[in-house]
């Protein structure tokens, strides 16, 4: 069965500092991996996705993620966070043919001045 | 361009009352449609998905049902709400090009009292 673990429920980071959000997955085949962001009371927006090829993928808003098969991880990074990056971030894994994504529990990011 | 609408945005209902949440997609045809529920600290749980009219699959046995009366309309219903049905409900669609990206609506906040 597929599953996604986001070990950090809550992260506080200073504006301008770097950010890394962890994601570990369990999937029986080659995974399709996603990171979504959710602002308070809103729907989810796709930040980036990995299907195949280069294991370092670039997304919107200056985010990137690295797929490491040996570690079953897909960590999200941003070199310098902005106050507008405060949101909840979800990692997801699944088969794109059906869109049946398995989401992690999410990581809440708080950005301090 | 494609858009997705959900309503109502907020709903407060007594236990035992019925429920109807509506979702409509515009600007695309024959989309895959999904209902997710988000509970605090538990990520997103896939409730139903539909690959076409009258083709609906349930992922989790529960007090809810889904219908797709038109190609771009997806409805989540309940005959008698339970306290445990409270949560944030998100509708999403994926286009036939199967890019893997889910596009989410703004969500419907349901509180059952």
Short mmCIF file of N, CA, C and O in Angstrom, two decimals, chain A residues 9 34 36 38 41-46 49 51 88 90 95-106, chain B residues 32 34 36 38 41-44 46 49 51 59 88 90 94 98-107 109:
data_model
loop_
_atom_site.label_atom_id
_atom_site.label_comp_id
_atom_site.label_asym_id
_atom_site.label_seq_id
_atom_site.Cartn_x
_atom_site.Cartn_y
_atom_site.Cartn_z
N UNK A 9 5.38 18.28 11.76
CA UNK A 9 4.03 18.81 11.74
C UNK A 9 4.06 20.33 11.60
O UNK A 9 3.22 20.94 10.95
N UNK A 34 4.47 14.63 -5.69
CA UNK A 34 3.97 15.99 -5.80
C UNK A 34 4.18 16.72 -4.48
O UNK A 34 4.14 16.13 -3.41
N UNK A 36 2.21 20.11 -2.81
CA UNK A 36 1.16 21.11 -2.91
C UNK A 36 1.28 22.07 -1.73
O UNK A 36 1.74 21.70 -0.65
N UNK A 38 -1.03 24.97 0.58
CA UNK A 38 -2.38 25.43 0.90
C UNK A 38 -2.31 26.64 1.82
O UNK A 38 -1.79 26.55 2.94
N UNK A 41 -7.63 28.38 4.68
CA UNK A 41 -8.99 28.41 4.16
C UNK A 41 -9.12 28.30 2.67
O UNK A 41 -10.19 28.56 2.12
N UNK A 42 -8.05 27.89 2.02
CA UNK A 42 -8.05 27.82 0.56
C UNK A 42 -7.85 26.39 0.07
O UNK A 42 -7.56 25.47 0.84
N UNK A 43 -7.99 26.23 -1.24
CA UNK A 43 -7.67 24.96 -1.84
C UNK A 43 -6.18 24.77 -1.96
O UNK A 43 -5.39 25.56 -1.45
N UNK A 44 -5.78 23.71 -2.63
CA UNK A 44 -4.36 23.39 -2.78
C UNK A 44 -3.85 23.80 -4.15
O UNK A 44 -4.57 23.70 -5.15
N UNK A 45 -2.60 24.22 -4.18
CA UNK A 45 -1.95 24.60 -5.42
C UNK A 45 -0.70 23.77 -5.60
O UNK A 45 0.09 23.60 -4.66
N UNK A 46 -0.50 23.28 -6.82
CA UNK A 46 0.68 22.46 -7.09
C UNK A 46 1.94 23.32 -7.13
O UNK A 46 2.00 24.33 -7.82
N UNK A 49 6.26 18.70 -9.33
CA UNK A 49 5.97 17.28 -9.43
C UNK A 49 7.17 16.55 -10.04
O UNK A 49 7.96 17.15 -10.76
N UNK A 51 8.02 12.95 -12.14
CA UNK A 51 7.56 11.72 -12.78
C UNK A 51 8.75 10.84 -13.13
O UNK A 51 8.73 9.63 -12.89
N UNK A 88 0.50 25.77 4.64
CA UNK A 88 0.66 24.35 4.92
C UNK A 88 1.07 23.64 3.63
O UNK A 88 0.54 23.93 2.56
N UNK A 90 1.88 20.04 1.57
CA UNK A 90 1.53 18.62 1.51
C UNK A 90 2.35 17.91 0.44
O UNK A 90 2.44 18.36 -0.70
N UNK A 95 -0.59 7.36 -8.56
CA UNK A 95 -0.59 7.00 -9.97
C UNK A 95 -1.38 8.05 -10.72
O UNK A 95 -2.56 8.26 -10.44
N UNK A 96 -0.77 8.71 -11.65
CA UNK A 96 -1.44 9.84 -12.27
C UNK A 96 -2.60 9.42 -13.15
O UNK A 96 -3.47 10.20 -13.45
N UNK A 97 -2.63 8.17 -13.55
CA UNK A 97 -3.69 7.77 -14.45
C UNK A 97 -5.06 7.93 -13.81
O UNK A 97 -6.05 8.15 -14.50
N UNK A 98 -5.13 7.82 -12.52
CA UNK A 98 -6.41 7.95 -11.86
C UNK A 98 -6.49 9.18 -10.96
O UNK A 98 -7.55 9.53 -10.48
N UNK A 99 -5.37 9.83 -10.71
CA UNK A 99 -5.37 10.97 -9.82
C UNK A 99 -5.64 10.61 -8.38
O UNK A 99 -6.01 11.45 -7.58
N UNK A 100 -5.47 9.34 -8.04
CA UNK A 100 -5.74 8.91 -6.68
C UNK A 100 -4.49 9.11 -5.84
O UNK A 100 -3.75 8.20 -5.56
N UNK A 101 -4.30 10.33 -5.44
CA UNK A 101 -3.10 10.66 -4.69
C UNK A 101 -3.26 10.34 -3.21
O UNK A 101 -4.31 10.55 -2.63
N UNK A 102 -2.16 9.87 -2.64
CA UNK A 102 -2.08 9.67 -1.20
C UNK A 102 -1.32 10.86 -0.64
O UNK A 102 -0.16 11.09 -1.02
N UNK A 103 -1.95 11.60 0.26
CA UNK A 103 -1.34 12.80 0.81
C UNK A 103 -0.74 12.53 2.18
O UNK A 103 -1.27 11.72 2.96
N UNK A 104 0.33 13.25 2.48
CA UNK A 104 0.84 13.26 3.83
C UNK A 104 -0.02 14.13 4.72
O UNK A 104 -0.95 14.79 4.24
N UNK A 105 0.28 14.14 6.02
CA UNK A 105 -0.52 14.90 6.98
C UNK A 105 -0.27 16.39 6.91
O UNK A 105 -1.00 17.17 7.51
N UNK A 106 0.77 16.79 6.20
CA UNK A 106 1.04 18.21 6.03
C UNK A 106 2.05 18.75 7.02
O UNK A 106 2.22 18.22 8.12
N UNK B 32 -11.68 13.93 -14.92
CA UNK B 32 -11.77 13.10 -13.72
C UNK B 32 -12.07 14.03 -12.55
O UNK B 32 -11.47 15.11 -12.44
N UNK B 34 -12.89 14.51 -8.21
CA UNK B 34 -12.53 13.92 -6.92
C UNK B 34 -13.15 14.72 -5.78
O UNK B 34 -13.27 15.94 -5.86
N UNK B 36 -12.20 15.14 -1.76
CA UNK B 36 -11.29 14.86 -0.65
C UNK B 36 -11.86 15.51 0.61
O UNK B 36 -12.53 16.53 0.54
N UNK B 38 -10.47 16.94 4.38
CA UNK B 38 -9.29 17.31 5.14
C UNK B 38 -9.67 17.50 6.59
O UNK B 38 -10.49 18.35 6.93
N UNK B 41 -4.59 17.92 10.98
CA UNK B 41 -3.49 17.03 11.31
C UNK B 41 -3.52 15.68 10.62
O UNK B 41 -2.70 14.81 10.93
N UNK B 42 -4.43 15.51 9.68
CA UNK B 42 -4.54 14.19 9.05
C UNK B 42 -4.42 14.24 7.54
O UNK B 42 -4.68 13.26 6.88
N UNK B 43 -4.04 15.36 7.01
CA UNK B 43 -3.87 15.43 5.57
C UNK B 43 -5.19 15.33 4.83
O UNK B 43 -6.26 15.59 5.39
N UNK B 44 -5.12 14.91 3.60
CA UNK B 44 -6.31 14.80 2.77
C UNK B 44 -6.65 13.33 2.55
O UNK B 44 -5.78 12.51 2.25
N UNK B 46 -8.97 10.79 0.31
CA UNK B 46 -9.80 10.66 -0.87
C UNK B 46 -11.10 9.94 -0.52
O UNK B 46 -11.08 8.85 0.04
N UNK B 49 -14.02 9.26 -6.37
CA UNK B 49 -13.51 9.77 -7.63
C UNK B 49 -14.39 9.25 -8.75
O UNK B 49 -15.03 8.20 -8.64
N UNK B 51 -14.59 8.96 -13.14
CA UNK B 51 -13.96 9.11 -14.45
C UNK B 51 -14.98 9.42 -15.53
O UNK B 51 -14.63 9.56 -16.70
N UNK B 59 -13.84 5.38 -2.01
CA UNK B 59 -12.58 4.92 -1.45
C UNK B 59 -12.71 4.51 0.01
O UNK B 59 -11.96 3.68 0.49
N UNK B 88 -13.11 19.89 6.24
CA UNK B 88 -12.94 20.75 5.08
C UNK B 88 -12.97 19.86 3.85
O UNK B 88 -12.14 18.96 3.71
N UNK B 90 -12.82 19.20 -0.16
CA UNK B 90 -12.21 19.77 -1.36
C UNK B 90 -12.58 18.95 -2.59
O UNK B 90 -12.45 17.73 -2.60
N UNK B 94 -8.97 16.54 -12.73
CA UNK B 94 -7.77 16.29 -13.51
C UNK B 94 -8.20 16.15 -14.96
O UNK B 94 -9.12 15.41 -15.26
N UNK B 98 -4.10 13.95 -18.60
CA UNK B 98 -3.44 13.17 -17.55
C UNK B 98 -2.05 13.71 -17.23
O UNK B 98 -1.06 12.96 -17.24
N UNK B 99 -1.97 14.98 -16.97
CA UNK B 99 -0.69 15.55 -16.59
C UNK B 99 -0.30 15.18 -15.18
O UNK B 99 0.84 15.38 -14.76
N UNK B 100 -1.24 14.67 -14.45
CA UNK B 100 -0.96 14.29 -13.08
C UNK B 100 -1.31 15.35 -12.08
O UNK B 100 -1.35 15.09 -10.88
N UNK B 101 -1.58 16.55 -12.56
CA UNK B 101 -1.89 17.63 -11.62
C UNK B 101 -3.37 17.66 -11.30
O UNK B 101 -4.22 17.61 -12.19
N UNK B 102 -3.68 17.73 -10.04
CA UNK B 102 -5.05 17.95 -9.60
C UNK B 102 -5.25 19.44 -9.37
O UNK B 102 -4.41 20.10 -8.77
N UNK B 103 -6.37 19.94 -9.84
CA UNK B 103 -6.75 21.33 -9.62
C UNK B 103 -7.87 21.35 -8.60
O UNK B 103 -8.91 20.73 -8.79
N UNK B 104 -7.62 22.06 -7.52
CA UNK B 104 -8.55 22.04 -6.39
C UNK B 104 -9.45 23.26 -6.37
O UNK B 104 -9.04 24.36 -6.75
N UNK B 105 -10.67 23.04 -5.88
CA UNK B 105 -11.55 24.15 -5.58
C UNK B 105 -11.14 24.81 -4.28
O UNK B 105 -10.18 24.40 -3.63
N UNK B 106 -11.91 25.82 -3.90
CA UNK B 106 -11.57 26.60 -2.72
C UNK B 106 -11.99 25.91 -1.42
O UNK B 106 -11.64 26.35 -0.34
N UNK B 107 -12.76 24.87 -1.53
CA UNK B 107 -13.12 24.11 -0.35
C UNK B 107 -14.44 24.53 0.27
O UNK B 107 -14.90 25.65 0.10
N UNK B 109 -16.19 24.33 4.13
CA UNK B 109 -15.99 24.04 5.55
C UNK B 109 -17.32 23.61 6.15
O UNK B 109 -18.26 24.38 6.19
#
